[in-house]
Amino acid sequence: MGEDTVITVSGLTKRYGSLLAVDHVDFQVKEGEIFGFLGPNGAGKTTTIRILTGLSNPTSGSAHVLDYDIDSDIAEVKKQIGVVPELSSLYDELSAIDNLLFMAKLYGVPRDQRKERAEQLLKMFRLYERRNDPFATLSRGMRRALTIAAALVHSPRLLFLDEPTVDLDVVAARSLRSLITDLRRQDITIFLTTHYLEEADALCDRIAILVKGRIVKLDTPEAIKSSVGLDLPVEISLAAASQKFVEEVSAKLPNLQVVPVNNKVRILGGRPAEVLEVVLHSAKHAGVEVNAVTTVRPNLEDAFIKITGLEPIMMAVEKGDSR
Ligand code: ATP
């Protein structure tokens, strides 16, 4: 495993009877990145996290986490990683700070460092004012934030976050995303599972799209969005209608649809950068002025639909039903 790689997974497979929950999955997570594991219900996200964090054994395949083989050195992996489960394991009746102190003890943080670390985390997660309040009395978003803080008491380099913002309201989810971005700035590598396309887009350096246990795409959000060749309309407003312009653009972009409508021309498909270059060149050549150019950028949702053939709404609906 390379120096910059914190997780290496090869041929990882988990079978439940006849069901392949995780089906020969390969990927690497690089030091310092937020790696998104994106997929609908039942795609195998949680199963993969459970294997990588030592809660479940793979049927076949291998994985290295922080240079340790999960097969032979899982105890060491568990000591060194942070894991935020979907459901918090903190104690309702204990205060925010006491929960952190307790977790610090469990993780073997030296006694004389526990209080300082707990207070530092409470401040980082904007919970310091509420430090003496019992966990149960905190808001849902605060409880989620404290659960993440608890996974960081021993200062792990690698954090597993399973659906961090599920069931949170918009404001709490946004606040939590900004906390996650802060963690990344502190060079903590984050393995994040999520249903939310926008969340993955906003937070992740790279995203693996998982469908039925298989990775169907793995790349940066930008590359995923631009790789799928979506039918992006680019609309050119010309000072006057120009047949010459239309002919020239059509000749240079033979695979795209070029549709003149009065003094506007819509071009469908193709990368905006490439289209714009041809448009500007052809306009000059045809002696017509370009008044305006409008493009619609694809979002991850467009890409997701193209890649998986699934409707993104499915993910939202299933998520609401299942929790
Ligand atoms: P979700 O977003 O709903 O959490 P997921 O992507 O995390 O979905 P997994 O929980 O990993 O998906 O489940 C993958 C598949 O494996 C599902 O079909 C699930 O029903 C199945 N599965 C998971 N755990 C078990 C188990 N202990 N026994 C049998 N089948 C299981």
Tab-separated table of C-alpha atoms and ligand atoms in Angstrom, residues 16 19 21 40-47 86 163 195 323, ligand 1:
chain	number	residue	atom	x	y	z
A	16	TYR	CA	-25.601	-13.370	2.593
A	19	LEU	CA	-27.391	-12.307	-2.010
A	21	ALA	CA	-24.340	-7.559	-0.683
A	40	PRO	CA	-29.366	3.723	-2.743
A	41	ASN	CA	-30.717	1.566	0.068
A	42	GLY	CA	-29.289	-1.901	0.072
A	43	ALA	CA	-26.379	-0.967	-2.205
A	44	GLY	CA	-23.898	-2.374	0.296
A	45	LYS	CA	-22.558	0.805	1.887
A	46	THR	CA	-23.070	-0.177	5.498
A	47	THR	CA	-21.874	-3.707	4.858
A	86	GLU	CA	-25.648	5.534	12.162
A	163	GLU	CA	-25.003	8.732	6.831
A	195	HIS	CA	-27.757	8.809	0.117
A	323	ARG	CA	-35.614	5.141	9.409
B	1	ATP	P1	-28.799	1.566	3.525
B	1	ATP	O1	-28.586	2.833	2.821
B	1	ATP	O2	-30.220	1.149	3.561
B	1	ATP	O3	-28.140	1.495	4.852
B	1	ATP	P2	-26.664	0.058	2.394
B	1	ATP	O4	-26.135	0.522	1.098
B	1	ATP	O5	-25.907	0.430	3.585
B	1	ATP	O6	-28.170	0.477	2.544
B	1	ATP	P3	-26.385	-2.604	3.320
B	1	ATP	O7	-26.978	-2.322	4.639
B	1	ATP	O8	-24.920	-2.757	3.243
B	1	ATP	O9	-26.813	-1.496	2.270
B	1	ATP	O10	-27.106	-3.882	2.732
B	1	ATP	C1	-26.730	-4.493	1.497
B	1	ATP	C2	-27.602	-5.705	1.264
B	1	ATP	O11	-27.237	-6.734	2.177
B	1	ATP	C3	-29.071	-5.468	1.477
B	1	ATP	O12	-29.791	-6.178	0.496
B	1	ATP	C4	-29.337	-6.020	2.862
B	1	ATP	O13	-30.649	-6.465	2.979
B	1	ATP	C5	-28.356	-7.156	2.934
B	1	ATP	N1	-27.920	-7.420	4.298
B	1	ATP	C6	-27.256	-6.572	5.090
B	1	ATP	N2	-26.966	-7.147	6.281
B	1	ATP	C7	-27.488	-8.397	6.235
B	1	ATP	C8	-27.528	-9.511	7.147
B	1	ATP	N3	-26.968	-9.424	8.358
B	1	ATP	N4	-28.136	-10.615	6.736
B	1	ATP	C9	-28.685	-10.710	5.506
B	1	ATP	N5	-28.683	-9.730	4.603
B	1	ATP	C10	-28.088	-8.581	4.943
